[in-house]
Short mmCIF file of C-alpha atoms in Angstrom, two decimals:
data_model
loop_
_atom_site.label_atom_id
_atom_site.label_comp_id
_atom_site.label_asym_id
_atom_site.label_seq_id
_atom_site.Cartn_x
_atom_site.Cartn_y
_atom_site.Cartn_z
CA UNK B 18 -12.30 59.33 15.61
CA UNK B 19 -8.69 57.86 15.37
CA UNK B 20 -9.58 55.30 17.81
CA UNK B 21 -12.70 54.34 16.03
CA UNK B 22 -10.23 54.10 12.64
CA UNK B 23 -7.74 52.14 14.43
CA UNK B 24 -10.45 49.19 15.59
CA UNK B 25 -11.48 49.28 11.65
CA UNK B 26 -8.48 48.56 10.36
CA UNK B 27 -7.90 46.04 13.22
CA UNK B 28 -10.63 44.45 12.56
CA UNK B 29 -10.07 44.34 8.61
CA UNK B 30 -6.54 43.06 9.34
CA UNK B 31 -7.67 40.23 11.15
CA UNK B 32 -10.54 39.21 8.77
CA UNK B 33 -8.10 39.14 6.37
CA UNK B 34 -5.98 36.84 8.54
CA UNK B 35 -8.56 34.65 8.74
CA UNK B 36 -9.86 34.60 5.50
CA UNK B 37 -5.86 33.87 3.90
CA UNK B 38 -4.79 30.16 4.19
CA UNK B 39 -0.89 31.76 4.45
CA UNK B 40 -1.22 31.40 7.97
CA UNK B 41 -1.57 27.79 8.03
CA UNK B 42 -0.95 27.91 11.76
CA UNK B 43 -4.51 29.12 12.74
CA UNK B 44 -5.39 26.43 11.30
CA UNK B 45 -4.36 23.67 13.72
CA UNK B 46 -7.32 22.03 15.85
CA UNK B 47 -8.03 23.32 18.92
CA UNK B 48 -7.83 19.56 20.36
CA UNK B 49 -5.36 18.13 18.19
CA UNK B 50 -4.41 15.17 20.35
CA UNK B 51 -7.54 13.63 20.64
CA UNK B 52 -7.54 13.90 16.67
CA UNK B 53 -4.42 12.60 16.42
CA UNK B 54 -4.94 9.57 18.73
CA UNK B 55 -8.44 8.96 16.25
CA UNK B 56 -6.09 9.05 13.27
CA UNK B 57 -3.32 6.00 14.68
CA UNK B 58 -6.46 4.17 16.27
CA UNK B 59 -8.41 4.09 12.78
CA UNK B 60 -5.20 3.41 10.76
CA UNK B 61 -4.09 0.35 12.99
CA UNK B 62 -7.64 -1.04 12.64
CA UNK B 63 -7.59 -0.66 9.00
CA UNK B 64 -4.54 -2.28 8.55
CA UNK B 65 -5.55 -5.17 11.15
CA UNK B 66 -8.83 -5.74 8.51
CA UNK B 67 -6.09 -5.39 5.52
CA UNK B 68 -4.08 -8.67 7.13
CA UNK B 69 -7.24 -10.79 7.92
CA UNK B 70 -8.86 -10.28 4.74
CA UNK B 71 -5.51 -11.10 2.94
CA UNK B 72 -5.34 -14.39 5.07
CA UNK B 73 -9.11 -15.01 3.99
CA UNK B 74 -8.26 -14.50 0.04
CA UNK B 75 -5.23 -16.82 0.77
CA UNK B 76 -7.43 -19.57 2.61
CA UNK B 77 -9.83 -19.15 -0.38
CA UNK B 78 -7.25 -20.00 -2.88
CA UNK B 79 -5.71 -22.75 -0.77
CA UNK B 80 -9.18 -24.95 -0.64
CA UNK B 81 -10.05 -23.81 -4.28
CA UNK B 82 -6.74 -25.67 -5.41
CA UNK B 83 -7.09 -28.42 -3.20
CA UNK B 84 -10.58 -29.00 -4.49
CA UNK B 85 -9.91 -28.15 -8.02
CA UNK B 86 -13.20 -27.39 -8.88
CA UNK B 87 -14.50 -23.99 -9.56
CA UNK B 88 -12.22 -20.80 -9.85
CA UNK B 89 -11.28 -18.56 -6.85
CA UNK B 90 -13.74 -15.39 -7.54
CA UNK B 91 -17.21 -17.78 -7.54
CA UNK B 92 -16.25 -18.49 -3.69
CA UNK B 93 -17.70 -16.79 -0.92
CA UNK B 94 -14.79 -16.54 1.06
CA UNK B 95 -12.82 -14.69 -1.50
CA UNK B 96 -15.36 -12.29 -1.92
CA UNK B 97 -15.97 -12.03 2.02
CA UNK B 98 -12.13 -10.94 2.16
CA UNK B 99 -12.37 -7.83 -0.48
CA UNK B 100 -14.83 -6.99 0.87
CA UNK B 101 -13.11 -6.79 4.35
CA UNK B 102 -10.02 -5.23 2.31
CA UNK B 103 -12.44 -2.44 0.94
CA UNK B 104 -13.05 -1.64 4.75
CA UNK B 105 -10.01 -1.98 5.53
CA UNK B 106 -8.41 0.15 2.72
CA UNK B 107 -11.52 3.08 3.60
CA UNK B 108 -9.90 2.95 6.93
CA UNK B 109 -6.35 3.87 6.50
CA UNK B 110 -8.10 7.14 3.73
CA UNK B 111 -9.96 8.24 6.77
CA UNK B 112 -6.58 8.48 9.28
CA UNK B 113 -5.07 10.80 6.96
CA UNK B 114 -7.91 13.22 7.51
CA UNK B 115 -7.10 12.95 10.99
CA UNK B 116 -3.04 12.29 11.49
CA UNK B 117 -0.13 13.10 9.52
CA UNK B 118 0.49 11.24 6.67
CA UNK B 119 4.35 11.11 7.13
CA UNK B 120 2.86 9.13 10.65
CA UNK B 121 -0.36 7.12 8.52
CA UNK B 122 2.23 5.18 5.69
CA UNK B 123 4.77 3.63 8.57
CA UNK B 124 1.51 2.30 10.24
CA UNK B 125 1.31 -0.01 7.46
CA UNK B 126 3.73 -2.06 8.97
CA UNK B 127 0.85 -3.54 11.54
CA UNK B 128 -0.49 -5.11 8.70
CA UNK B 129 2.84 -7.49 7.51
CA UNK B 130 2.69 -8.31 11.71
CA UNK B 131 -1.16 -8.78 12.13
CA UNK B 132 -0.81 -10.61 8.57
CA UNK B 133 2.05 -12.99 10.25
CA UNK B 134 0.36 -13.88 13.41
CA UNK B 135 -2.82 -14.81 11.55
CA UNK B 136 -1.08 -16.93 9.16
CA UNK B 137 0.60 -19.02 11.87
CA UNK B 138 -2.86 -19.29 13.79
CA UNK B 139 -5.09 -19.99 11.38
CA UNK B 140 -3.45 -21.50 8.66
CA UNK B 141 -1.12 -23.03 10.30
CA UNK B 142 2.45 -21.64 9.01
CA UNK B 143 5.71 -22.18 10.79
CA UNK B 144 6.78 -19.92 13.48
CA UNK B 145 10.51 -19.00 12.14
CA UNK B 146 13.21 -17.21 14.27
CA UNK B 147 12.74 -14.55 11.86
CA UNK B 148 9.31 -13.80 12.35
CA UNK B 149 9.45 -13.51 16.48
CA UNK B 150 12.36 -11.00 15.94
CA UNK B 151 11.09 -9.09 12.97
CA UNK B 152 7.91 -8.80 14.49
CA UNK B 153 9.68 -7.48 17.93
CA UNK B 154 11.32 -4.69 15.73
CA UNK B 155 8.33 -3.37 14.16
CA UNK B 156 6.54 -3.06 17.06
CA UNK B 157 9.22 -1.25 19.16
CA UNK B 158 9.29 0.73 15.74
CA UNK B 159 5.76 1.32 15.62
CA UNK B 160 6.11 2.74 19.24
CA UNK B 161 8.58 5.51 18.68
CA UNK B 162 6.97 6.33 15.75
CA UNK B 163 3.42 7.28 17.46
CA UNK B 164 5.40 8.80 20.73
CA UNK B 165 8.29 11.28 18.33
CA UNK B 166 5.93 11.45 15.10
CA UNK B 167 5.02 15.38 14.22
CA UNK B 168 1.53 15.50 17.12
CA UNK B 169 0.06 18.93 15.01
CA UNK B 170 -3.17 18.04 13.16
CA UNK B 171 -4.45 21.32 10.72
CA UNK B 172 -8.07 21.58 9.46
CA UNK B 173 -7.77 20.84 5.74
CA UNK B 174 -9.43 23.09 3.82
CA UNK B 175 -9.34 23.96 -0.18
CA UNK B 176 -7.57 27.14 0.55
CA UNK B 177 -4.77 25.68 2.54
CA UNK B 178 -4.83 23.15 -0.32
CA UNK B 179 -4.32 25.91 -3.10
CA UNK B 180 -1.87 27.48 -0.75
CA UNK B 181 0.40 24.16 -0.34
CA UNK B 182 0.19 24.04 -4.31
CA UNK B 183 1.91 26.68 -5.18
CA UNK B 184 5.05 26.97 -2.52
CA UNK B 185 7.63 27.06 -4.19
CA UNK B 186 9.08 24.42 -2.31
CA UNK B 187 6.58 21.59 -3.65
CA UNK B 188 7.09 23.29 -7.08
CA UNK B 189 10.89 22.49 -6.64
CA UNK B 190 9.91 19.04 -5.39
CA UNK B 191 7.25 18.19 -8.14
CA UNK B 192 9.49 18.88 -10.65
CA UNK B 193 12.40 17.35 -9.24
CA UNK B 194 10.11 14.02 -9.19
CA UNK B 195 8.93 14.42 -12.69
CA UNK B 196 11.80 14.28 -13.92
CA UNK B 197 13.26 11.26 -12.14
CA UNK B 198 10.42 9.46 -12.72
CA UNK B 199 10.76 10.27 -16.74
CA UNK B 200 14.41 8.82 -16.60
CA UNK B 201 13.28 5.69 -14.64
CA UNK B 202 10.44 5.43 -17.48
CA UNK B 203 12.85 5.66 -20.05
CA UNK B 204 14.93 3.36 -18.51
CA UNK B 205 12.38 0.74 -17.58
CA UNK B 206 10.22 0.99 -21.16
CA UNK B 207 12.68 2.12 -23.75
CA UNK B 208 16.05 0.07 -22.10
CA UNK B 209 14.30 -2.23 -20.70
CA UNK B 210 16.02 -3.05 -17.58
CA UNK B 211 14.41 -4.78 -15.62
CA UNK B 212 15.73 -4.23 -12.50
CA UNK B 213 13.32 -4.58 -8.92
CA UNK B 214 14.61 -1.23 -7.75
CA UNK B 215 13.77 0.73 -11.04
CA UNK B 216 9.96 -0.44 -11.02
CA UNK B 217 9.65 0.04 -7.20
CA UNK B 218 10.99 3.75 -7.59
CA UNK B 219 8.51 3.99 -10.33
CA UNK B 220 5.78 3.22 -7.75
CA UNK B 221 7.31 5.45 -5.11
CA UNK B 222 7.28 8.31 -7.13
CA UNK B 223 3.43 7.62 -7.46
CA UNK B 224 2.48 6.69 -3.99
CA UNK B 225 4.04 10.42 -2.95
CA UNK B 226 1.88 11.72 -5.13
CA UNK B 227 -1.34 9.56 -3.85
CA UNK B 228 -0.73 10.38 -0.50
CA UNK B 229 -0.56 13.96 -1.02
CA UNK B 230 -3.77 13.78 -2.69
CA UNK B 231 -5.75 11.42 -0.30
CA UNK B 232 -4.74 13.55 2.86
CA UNK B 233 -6.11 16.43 0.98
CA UNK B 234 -9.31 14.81 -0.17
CA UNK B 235 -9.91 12.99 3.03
CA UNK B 236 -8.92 16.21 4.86
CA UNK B 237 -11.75 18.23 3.01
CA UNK B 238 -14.50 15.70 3.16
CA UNK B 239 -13.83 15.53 6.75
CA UNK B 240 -14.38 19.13 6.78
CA UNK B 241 -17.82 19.38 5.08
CA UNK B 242 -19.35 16.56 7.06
CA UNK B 243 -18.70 18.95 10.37
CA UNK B 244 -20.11 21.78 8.44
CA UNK B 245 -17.15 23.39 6.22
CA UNK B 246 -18.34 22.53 2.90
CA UNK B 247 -15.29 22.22 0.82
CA UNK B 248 -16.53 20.30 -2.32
CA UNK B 249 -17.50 23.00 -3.81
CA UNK B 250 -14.00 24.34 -4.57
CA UNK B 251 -12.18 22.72 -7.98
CA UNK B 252 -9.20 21.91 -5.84
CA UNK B 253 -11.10 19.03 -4.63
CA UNK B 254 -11.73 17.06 -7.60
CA UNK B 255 -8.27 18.10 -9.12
CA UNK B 256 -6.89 16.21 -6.08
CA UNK B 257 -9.32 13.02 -6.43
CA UNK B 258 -8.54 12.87 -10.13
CA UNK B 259 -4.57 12.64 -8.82
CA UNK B 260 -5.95 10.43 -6.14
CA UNK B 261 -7.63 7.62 -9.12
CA UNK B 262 -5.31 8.01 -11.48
CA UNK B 263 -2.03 7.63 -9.12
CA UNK B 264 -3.55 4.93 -7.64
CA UNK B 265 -4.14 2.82 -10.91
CA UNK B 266 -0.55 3.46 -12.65
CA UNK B 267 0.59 2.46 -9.32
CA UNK B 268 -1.21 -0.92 -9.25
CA UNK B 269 -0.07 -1.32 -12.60
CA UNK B 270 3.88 -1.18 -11.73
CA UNK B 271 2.96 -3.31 -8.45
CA UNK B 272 1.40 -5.83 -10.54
CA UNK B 273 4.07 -6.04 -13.11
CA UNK B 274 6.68 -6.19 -10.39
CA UNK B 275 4.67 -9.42 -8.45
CA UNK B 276 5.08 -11.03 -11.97
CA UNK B 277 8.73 -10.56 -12.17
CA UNK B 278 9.80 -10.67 -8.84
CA UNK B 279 9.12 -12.95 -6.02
CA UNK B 280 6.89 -11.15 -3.25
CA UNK B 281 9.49 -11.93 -0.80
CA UNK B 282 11.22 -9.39 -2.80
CA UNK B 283 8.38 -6.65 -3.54
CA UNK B 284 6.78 -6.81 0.12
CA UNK B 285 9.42 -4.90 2.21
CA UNK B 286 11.13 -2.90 -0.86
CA UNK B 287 7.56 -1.78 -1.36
CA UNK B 288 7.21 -0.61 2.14
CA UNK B 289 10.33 0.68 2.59
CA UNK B 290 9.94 2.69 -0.65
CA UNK B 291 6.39 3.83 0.01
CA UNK B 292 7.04 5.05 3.54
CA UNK B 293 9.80 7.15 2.37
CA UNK B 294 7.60 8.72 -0.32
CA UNK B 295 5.45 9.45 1.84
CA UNK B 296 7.53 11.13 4.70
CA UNK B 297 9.18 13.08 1.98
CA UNK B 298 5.81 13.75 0.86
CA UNK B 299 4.38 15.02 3.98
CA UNK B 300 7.54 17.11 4.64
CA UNK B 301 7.30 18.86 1.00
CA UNK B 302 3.64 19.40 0.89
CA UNK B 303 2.10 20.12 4.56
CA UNK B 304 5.60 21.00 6.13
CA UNK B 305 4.79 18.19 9.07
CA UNK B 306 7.55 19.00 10.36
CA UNK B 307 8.05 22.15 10.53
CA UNK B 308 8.87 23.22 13.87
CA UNK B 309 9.77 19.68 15.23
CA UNK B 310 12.40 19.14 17.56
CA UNK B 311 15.85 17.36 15.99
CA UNK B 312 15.32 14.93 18.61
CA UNK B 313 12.00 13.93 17.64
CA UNK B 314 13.08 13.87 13.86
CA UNK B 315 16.23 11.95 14.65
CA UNK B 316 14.24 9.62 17.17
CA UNK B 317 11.00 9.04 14.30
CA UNK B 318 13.62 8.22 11.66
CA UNK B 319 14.64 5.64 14.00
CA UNK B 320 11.47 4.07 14.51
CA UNK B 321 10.95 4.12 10.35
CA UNK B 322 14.43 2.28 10.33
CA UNK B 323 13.18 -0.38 13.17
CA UNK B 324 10.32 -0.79 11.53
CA UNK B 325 11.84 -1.44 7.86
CA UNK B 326 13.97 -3.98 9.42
CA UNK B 327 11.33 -5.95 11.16
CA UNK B 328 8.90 -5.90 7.98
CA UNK B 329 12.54 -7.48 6.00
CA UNK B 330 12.91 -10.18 8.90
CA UNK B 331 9.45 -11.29 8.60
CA UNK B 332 9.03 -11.14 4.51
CA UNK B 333 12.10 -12.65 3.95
CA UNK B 334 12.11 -16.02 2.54
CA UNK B 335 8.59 -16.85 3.47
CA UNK B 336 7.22 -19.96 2.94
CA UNK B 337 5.37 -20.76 -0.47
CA UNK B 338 1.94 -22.52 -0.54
CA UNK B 339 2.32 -25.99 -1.64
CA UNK B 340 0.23 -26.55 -5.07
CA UNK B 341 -0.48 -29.63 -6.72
CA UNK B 342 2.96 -31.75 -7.93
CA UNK B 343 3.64 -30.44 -11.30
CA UNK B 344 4.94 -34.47 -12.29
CA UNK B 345 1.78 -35.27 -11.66
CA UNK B 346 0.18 -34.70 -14.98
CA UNK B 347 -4.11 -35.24 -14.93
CA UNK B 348 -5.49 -38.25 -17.57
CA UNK B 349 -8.69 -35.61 -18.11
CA UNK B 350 -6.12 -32.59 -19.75
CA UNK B 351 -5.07 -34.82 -22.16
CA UNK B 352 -6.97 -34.66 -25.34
CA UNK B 353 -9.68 -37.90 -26.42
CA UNK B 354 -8.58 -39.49 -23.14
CA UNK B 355 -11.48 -39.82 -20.35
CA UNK B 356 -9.43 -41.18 -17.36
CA UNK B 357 -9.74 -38.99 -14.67
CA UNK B 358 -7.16 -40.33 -13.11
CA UNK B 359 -2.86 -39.25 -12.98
CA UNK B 360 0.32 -40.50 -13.82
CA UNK B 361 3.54 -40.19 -12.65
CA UNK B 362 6.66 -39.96 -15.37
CA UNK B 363 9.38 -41.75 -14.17
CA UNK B 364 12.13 -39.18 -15.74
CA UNK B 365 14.75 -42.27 -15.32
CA UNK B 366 13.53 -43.87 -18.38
CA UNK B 367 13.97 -42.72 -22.18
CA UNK B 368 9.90 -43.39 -22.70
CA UNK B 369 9.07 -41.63 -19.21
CA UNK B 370 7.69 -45.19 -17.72
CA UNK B 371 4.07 -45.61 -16.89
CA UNK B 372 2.76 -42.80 -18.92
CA UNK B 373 4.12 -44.14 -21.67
CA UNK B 374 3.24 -47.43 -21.31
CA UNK B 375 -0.75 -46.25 -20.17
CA UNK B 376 -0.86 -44.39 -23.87
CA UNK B 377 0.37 -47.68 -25.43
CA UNK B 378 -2.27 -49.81 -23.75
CA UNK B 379 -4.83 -47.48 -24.43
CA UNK B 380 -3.72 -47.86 -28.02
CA UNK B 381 -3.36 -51.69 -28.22
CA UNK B 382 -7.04 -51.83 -26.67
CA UNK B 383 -8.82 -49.35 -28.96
CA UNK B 384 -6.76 -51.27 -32.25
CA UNK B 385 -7.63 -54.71 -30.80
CA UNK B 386 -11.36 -53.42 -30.98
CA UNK B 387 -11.09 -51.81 -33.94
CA UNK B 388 -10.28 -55.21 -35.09
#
């Protein structure tokens, strides 16, 4: 009779186990290499699609201001390279189903390298020092990320989602970041400094936030296409409103940060920023690594530093696409004239030259026929 009580409570015990999403640990995948090797493969694909279909949207805006005709979204091309960036952009949401997400946001460096070799093939930019050495550093970075990165890969599921939630450690780390990112919004809106490193800490403080939330919404739909049906649970759409709505405030500081700053400037302070976000991130909210060696933390925070060095090398200073001569000012823009053709001012002279003395004529001609 004891015995029989014994296996009952045994067996209660474990069902309980099973059922609680405290033990995150029986929750890893029982092949978690081959899922983690998915994750890197689909990421470095994604970001390879992210590159060409940036170099397709930049082709598209080079021959649309050569040809000076229609605007950039009527073309084909253009729309051929969101399109690609959509698939691209799908790509890198499915790794972090898959992979870490402190491993997923360094990744993005194969896009500033695949984006540099294109641009020198295809359209034709110059090879610099720079580029062959940055480019050397992020791959070697890239490396020891994959080989010293955290290799565990859990099964996302809405409880272990709920569970993360409410640590207390992400509690301490939400509000830590809620309140830094009020001061920089103060700062930024109310001072209004304008400084490069306020408004990319602005969007760092999001991007943690979207990262968290598209590792757990990727995570769960990943789980109820192989049966686990997790979109039944709230959690899920609390985490893909996060996922939306971080995402668009975060576009919005990008964009007004491109309009301030050169991209030069934005491109690697971006990725530097957003890479850290999201390693803190990953290390807040899904404890990645928990249980990693110091060697392997010491070694991946290596690779994150080769591979912020070799994204600088290869941003910095790159060249600017050559648009149409502002001196050269078009006959057509000028109101009641018809000439299509342009003018250079000669800035020498007090009357600027031969655009002065074209008016003039065109003057003296319309009087003498007036006459």
């Amino acid at each position: 009779m004891s015995l029989f009580n014994d296996t009952g409570d045994m067996e209660n015990s474990s069902a309980l186990n099973t059922s609680s999403p405290q033990p995150h640990r029986a929750e890893i995948l029982e092949n978690p290499l081959r899922t983690y090797l998915l994750g890197i493969i689909i990421s470095i694909c994604g970001n390879i699609l992210i590159s060409i279909s940036l170099n397709i949207q930049k082709y598209a805006h080079v021959r649309q201001a050569q040809r000076g005709s229609k605007p950039y979204y009527t073309s084909v091309v253009w729309w051929s390279g969101v399109a690609l960036m959509g698939v691209g952009e799908l790509g890198n949401f499915a790794a972090y189903g898959f992979a870490p997400a402190s491993l997923i946001a360094p990744l993005g460096c194969v896009s500033v390298i695949a984006s540099a070799v294109i641009s020198v093939l295809f359209l034709k930019e110059t090879v610099r020092v720079s580029d062959i050495v940055g480019g050397a550093l992020a791959i070697t970075g890239t490396y020891v990320l994959v080989m010293f990165a955290p290799h565990t890969t859990m099964h996302i599921t809405a409880h272990l989602i709920q569970y993360y939630v409410m640590s207390w450690y992400f509690l301490v780390y939400l509000l830590i970041e809620v309140l830094i990112f009020c001061v920089l919004l103060y700062v930024y809106k109310r001072r209004k400094v304008k400084h490069i490193v306020i408004v990319m800490l602005l969007v760092a403080l999001l991007a943690s936030l979207t990262v968290i939330s598209v590792k757990a919404v990727s995570g769960m739909i990943a789980e109820s296409i192989n049966g686990q049906l997790q979109l039944i649970y709230p959690i899920f759409y609390v985490m893909l409103v996060i996922m939306i709505a971080s995402c668009a405030f975060q576009i919005k500081f990008l964009n007004q940060a491109m309009k301030m700053f050169d991209a030069t400037e934005v491109v690697p302070i971006n990725f530097v920023f957003f890479t850290a976000s999201a390693i803190v991130a990953g290390i807040a909210f899904y404890q990645e690594f928990e249980g990693l060696a110091l060697l392997n933390i010491f070694m991946f925070l290596f690779g994150c530093l080769l591979s912020f060095l070799g994204v600088f090398l290869i941003a910095r200073n790159r060249p600017k696409i050559k648009q149409q001569d502002p001196d050269f000012i078009a006959m057509d823009k000028i109101p009641s004239k018809s000439h299509t053709d342009k003018v250079q001012p000669e800035a020498t002279t007090q009357t600027y030259g031969s655009l002065a003395a074209k008016l003039m004529c065109n003057s003296a001609s319309r009087t003498h026929d007036d006459s």
